[in-house]
């Protein structure tokens, strides 16, 4: 079993409602355009496909998509949107689960590689991506840059959302490179808040590049968002693309 925390049925059933803003056609368009261009008409494999927030509309865009998902309840929500013939999903972890065939694109979005809580498992995730890629194929990761610049000495928490409906902040274990995201979400109009938390292993872009090299992949591109903005020292996230070298000519 991977170290990823397993998403429950209760969490899966409310996931799409909570992510409605990030799932709108306007919000997803840059992501879908970026991924479709990289797929170039080939097959795509989404690690941790979840409820199909990205995979389903990418398939509707004409890209053949398959998925790997650890949580059966999350996959069950996806199955309400697309049947197994349209979008096959294999239940398993993204570090070791193997599905048939080769892919032009493997992608892992929305900070989800951080669900793997050890460096070894994150390395295996890169190896698994390389295992599925055809020569010349790409592996794409969307991941936040650890916000440690916001931590003055003695402070352990950084807020990332303060709104009427949701309060969110991260606490950090700087030795183990683990953060815990804390969420207080208001349900209904009675003023009560539901508390939840999740653990993540954060990694710097340079560390991911080394993982890619271990897996035999080469960095091709790094940008700050799906629109392709330059990645700078002030970027709070990155979209990184690694390429599997093409087979040598014989």
C-alpha positions as a Python dict, from the first residue, in 0.01 Angstrom:
ca = {
    (1, 'X'): (0, 0, 0),
    (2, 'X'): (126, 344, -92),
    (3, 'X'): (168, 603, 182),
    (4, 'X'): (-101, 818, 16),
    (5, 'X'): (-401, 877, 238),
    (6, 'X'): (-706, 697, 101),
    (7, 'X'): (-995, 926, 7),
    (8, 'X'): (-1323, 815, 160),
    (9, 'X'): (-1668, 791, 2),
    (10, 'X'): (-1781, 1098, 196),
    (11, 'X'): (-1489, 1301, 60),
    (12, 'X'): (-1543, 1170, -294),
    (13, 'X'): (-1913, 1257, -291),
    (14, 'X'): (-1849, 1622, -211),
    (15, 'X'): (-1525, 1666, -409),
    (16, 'X'): (-1681, 1794, -731),
    (17, 'X'): (-1897, 2049, -548),
    (18, 'X'): (-1599, 2182, -357),
    (19, 'X'): (-1389, 2202, -675),
    (20, 'X'): (-1663, 2348, -895),
    (21, 'X'): (-1476, 2675, -954),
    (22, 'X'): (-1158, 2493, -1061),
    (23, 'X'): (-1361, 2256, -1279),
    (24, 'X'): (-1539, 2512, -1494),
    (25, 'X'): (-1476, 2514, -1868),
    (26, 'X'): (-1301, 2850, -1843),
    (27, 'X'): (-1073, 2739, -1560),
    (28, 'X'): (-980, 2411, -1729),
    (29, 'X'): (-927, 2539, -2083),
    (30, 'X'): (-555, 2628, -2043),
    (31, 'X'): (-487, 2291, -1878),
    (32, 'X'): (-667, 2094, -2148),
    (33, 'X'): (-502, 2288, -2430),
    (34, 'X'): (-156, 2234, -2278),
    (35, 'X'): (-207, 1860, -2231),
    (36, 'X'): (-374, 1804, -2568),
    (37, 'X'): (-86, 1974, -2747),
    (38, 'X'): (165, 1747, -2573),
    (39, 'X'): (-39, 1434, -2645),
    (40, 'X'): (-29, 1514, -3018),
    (41, 'X'): (-309, 1273, -3096),
    (42, 'X'): (-159, 991, -2887),
    (43, 'X'): (-290, 822, -2574),
    (44, 'X'): (-270, 991, -2232),
    (45, 'X'): (-251, 834, -1888),
    (46, 'X'): (-354, 1031, -1580),
    (47, 'X'): (-202, 930, -1249),
    (48, 'X'): (-448, 981, -960),
    (49, 'X'): (-733, 1062, -1199),
    (50, 'X'): (-980, 1108, -912),
    (51, 'X'): (-1333, 1199, -1020),
    (52, 'X'): (-1214, 1283, -1371),
    (53, 'X'): (-1200, 1662, -1324),
    (54, 'X'): (-933, 1681, -1598),
    (55, 'X'): (-946, 1337, -1759),
    (56, 'X'): (-1312, 1344, -1863),
    (57, 'X'): (-1301, 1680, -2049),
    (58, 'X'): (-963, 1589, -2200),
    (59, 'X'): (-1123, 1272, -2338),
    (60, 'X'): (-1412, 1481, -2470),
    (61, 'X'): (-1152, 1695, -2645),
    (62, 'X'): (-1048, 1390, -2847),
    (63, 'X'): (-750, 1263, -2648),
    (64, 'X'): (-778, 893, -2558),
    (65, 'X'): (-738, 892, -2177),
    (66, 'X'): (-684, 612, -1926),
    (67, 'X'): (-642, 655, -1553),
    (68, 'X'): (-494, 510, -1237),
    (69, 'X'): (-674, 588, -910),
    (70, 'X'): (-613, 465, -556),
    (71, 'X'): (-957, 553, -415),
    (72, 'X'): (-1244, 335, -534),
    (73, 'X'): (-1502, 594, -417),
    (74, 'X'): (-1333, 864, -628),
    (75, 'X'): (-1329, 632, -930),
    (76, 'X'): (-1697, 554, -873),
    (77, 'X'): (-1781, 924, -908),
    (78, 'X'): (-1584, 934, -1233),
    (79, 'X'): (-1775, 632, -1358),
    (80, 'X'): (-2098, 835, -1341),
    (81, 'X'): (-1948, 1061, -1610),
    (82, 'X'): (-1778, 811, -1842),
    (83, 'X'): (-1806, 436, -1882),
    (84, 'X'): (-1513, 194, -1880),
    (85, 'X'): (-1496, 170, -2258),
    (86, 'X'): (-1476, 548, -2290),
    (87, 'X'): (-1227, 605, -2009),
    (88, 'X'): (-1072, 294, -1849),
    (89, 'X'): (-953, 332, -1488),
    (90, 'X'): (-731, 90, -1299),
    (91, 'X'): (-755, 88, -920),
    (92, 'X'): (-408, 111, -769),
    (93, 'X'): (-131, 346, -662),
    (94, 'X'): (50, 573, -904),
    (95, 'X'): (397, 458, -797),
    (96, 'X'): (368, 91, -892),
    (97, 'X'): (45, 17, -1082),
    (98, 'X'): (99, -78, -1446),
    (99, 'X'): (-163, -58, -1719),
    (100, 'X'): (-134, -207, -2069),
    (101, 'X'): (19, -25, -2363),
    (102, 'X'): (235, 279, -2424),
    (103, 'X'): (135, 643, -2392),
    (104, 'X'): (242, 968, -2554),
    (105, 'X'): (164, 1155, -2232),
    (106, 'X'): (152, 1076, -1862),
    (107, 'X'): (33, 1359, -1638),
    (108, 'X'): (-15, 1424, -1268),
    (109, 'X'): (-187, 1749, -1174),
    (110, 'X'): (-309, 1953, -879),
    (111, 'X'): (-12, 1888, -644),
    (112, 'X'): (-98, 1519, -626),
    (113, 'X'): (257, 1381, -633),
    (114, 'X'): (283, 1529, -282),
    (115, 'X'): (33, 1265, -166),
    (116, 'X'): (327, 1023, -179),
    (117, 'X'): (486, 1085, 160),
    (118, 'X'): (835, 947, 99),
    (119, 'X'): (1107, 1040, -144),
    (120, 'X'): (1144, 677, -248),
    (121, 'X'): (778, 658, -352),
    (122, 'X'): (804, 982, -545),
    (123, 'X'): (1105, 843, -731),
    (124, 'X'): (904, 529, -809),
    (125, 'X'): (626, 750, -945),
    (126, 'X'): (870, 896, -1197),
    (127, 'X'): (991, 547, -1284),
    (128, 'X'): (633, 435, -1333),
    (129, 'X'): (568, 728, -1565),
    (130, 'X'): (878, 641, -1769),
    (131, 'X'): (766, 278, -1779),
    (132, 'X'): (440, 379, -1949),
    (133, 'X'): (581, 635, -2193),
    (134, 'X'): (661, 562, -2554),
    (135, 'X'): (1000, 696, -2669),
    (136, 'X'): (964, 1071, -2710),
    (137, 'X'): (666, 1081, -2472),
    (138, 'X'): (623, 1338, -2196),
    (139, 'X'): (556, 1333, -1822),
    (140, 'X'): (384, 1644, -1684),
    (141, 'X'): (351, 1748, -1321),
    (142, 'X'): (165, 2046, -1173),
    (143, 'X'): (300, 2127, -827),
    (144, 'X'): (322, 2419, -590),
    (145, 'X'): (655, 2567, -486),
    (146, 'X'): (697, 2519, -109),
    (147, 'X'): (606, 2857, 47),
    (148, 'X'): (886, 2851, 302),
    (149, 'X'): (979, 3213, 228),
    (150, 'X'): (663, 3304, 421),
    (151, 'X'): (791, 3135, 739),
    (152, 'X'): (978, 3372, 972),
    (153, 'X'): (1178, 3209, 1252),
    (154, 'X'): (947, 3041, 1502),
    (155, 'X'): (640, 3036, 1275),
    (156, 'X'): (513, 2697, 1160),
    (157, 'X'): (191, 2784, 971),
    (158, 'X'): (117, 2962, 642),
    (159, 'X'): (-242, 3055, 543),
    (160, 'X'): (-338, 2984, 182),
    (161, 'X'): (-709, 3069, 186),
    (162, 'X'): (-912, 3299, 409),
    (163, 'X'): (-1270, 3340, 290),
    (164, 'X'): (-1623, 3333, 428),
    (165, 'X'): (-1665, 2966, 339),
    (166, 'X'): (-1316, 2827, 392),
    (167, 'X'): (-1011, 2878, 611),
    (168, 'X'): (-699, 2694, 501),
    (169, 'X'): (-343, 2689, 629),
    (170, 'X'): (-39, 2465, 603),
    (171, 'X'): (190, 2361, 888),
    (172, 'X'): (542, 2239, 814),
    (173, 'X'): (784, 1978, 939),
    (174, 'X'): (1105, 2119, 790),
    (175, 'X'): (1313, 1814, 883),
    (176, 'X'): (1090, 1550, 722),
    (177, 'X'): (983, 1780, 435),
    (178, 'X'): (617, 1718, 519),
    (179, 'X'): (335, 1970, 534),
    (180, 'X'): (-15, 1925, 671),
    (181, 'X'): (-295, 2116, 501),
    (182, 'X'): (-568, 2214, 747),
    (183, 'X'): (-916, 2302, 621),
    (184, 'X'): (-1210, 2455, 803),
    (185, 'X'): (-1506, 2455, 565),
    (186, 'X'): (-1847, 2602, 647),
    (187, 'X'): (-2129, 2363, 561),
    (188, 'X'): (-2476, 2512, 521),
    (189, 'X'): (-2585, 2838, 677),
    (190, 'X'): (-2575, 2747, 1046),
    (191, 'X'): (-2221, 2880, 1087),
    (192, 'X'): (-2066, 2543, 1167),
    (193, 'X'): (-1732, 2450, 1019),
    (194, 'X'): (-1617, 2105, 916),
    (195, 'X'): (-1251, 2035, 993),
    (196, 'X'): (-1026, 1821, 772),
    (197, 'X'): (-656, 1779, 713),
    (198, 'X'): (-421, 1599, 477),
    (199, 'X'): (-47, 1522, 481),
    (200, 'X'): (187, 1593, 189),
    (201, 'X'): (556, 1563, 111),
    (202, 'X'): (675, 1880, -58),
    (203, 'X'): (960, 1879, -308),
    (204, 'X'): (1155, 2149, -487),
    (205, 'X'): (1174, 2162, -868),
    (206, 'X'): (1543, 2069, -859),
    (207, 'X'): (1464, 1759, -653),
    (208, 'X'): (1201, 1654, -907),
    (209, 'X'): (1455, 1701, -1186),
    (210, 'X'): (1688, 1456, -1012),
    (211, 'X'): (1401, 1207, -973),
    (212, 'X'): (1339, 1243, -1345),
    (213, 'X'): (1705, 1176, -1425),
    (214, 'X'): (1696, 863, -1209),
    (215, 'X'): (1398, 749, -1418),
    (216, 'X'): (1574, 825, -1745),
    (217, 'X'): (1374, 1139, -1827),
    (218, 'X'): (1503, 1478, -1938),
    (219, 'X'): (1362, 1820, -1843),
    (220, 'X'): (1211, 1978, -2152),
    (221, 'X'): (1017, 2274, -2016),
    (222, 'X'): (915, 2445, -1693),
    (223, 'X'): (659, 2724, -1674),
    (224, 'X'): (469, 2898, -1397),
    (225, 'X'): (116, 2813, -1510),
    (226, 'X'): (-87, 2640, -1780),
    (227, 'X'): (-77, 2959, -1989),
    (228, 'X'): (300, 2921, -2020),
    (229, 'X'): (411, 3218, -1808),
    (230, 'X'): (786, 3217, -1735),
    (231, 'X'): (893, 3034, -1421),
    (232, 'X'): (1072, 3281, -1192),
    (233, 'X'): (1184, 3298, -830),
    (234, 'X'): (846, 3452, -743),
    (235, 'X'): (635, 3172, -895),
    (236, 'X'): (418, 2987, -644),
    (237, 'X'): (374, 2680, -866),
    (238, 'X'): (524, 2516, -1172),
    (239, 'X'): (419, 2303, -1464),
    (240, 'X'): (715, 2081, -1552),
    (241, 'X'): (753, 1864, -1860),
    (242, 'X'): (1007, 1583, -1881),
    (243, 'X'): (1068, 1385, -2198),
    (244, 'X'): (1160, 1023, -2246),
    (245, 'X'): (1446, 1015, -2499),
    (246, 'X'): (1356, 879, -2839),
    (247, 'X'): (1493, 538, -2926),
    (248, 'X'): (1825, 559, -3114),
    (249, 'X'): (1809, 495, -3485),
    (250, 'X'): (1913, 147, -3597),
}
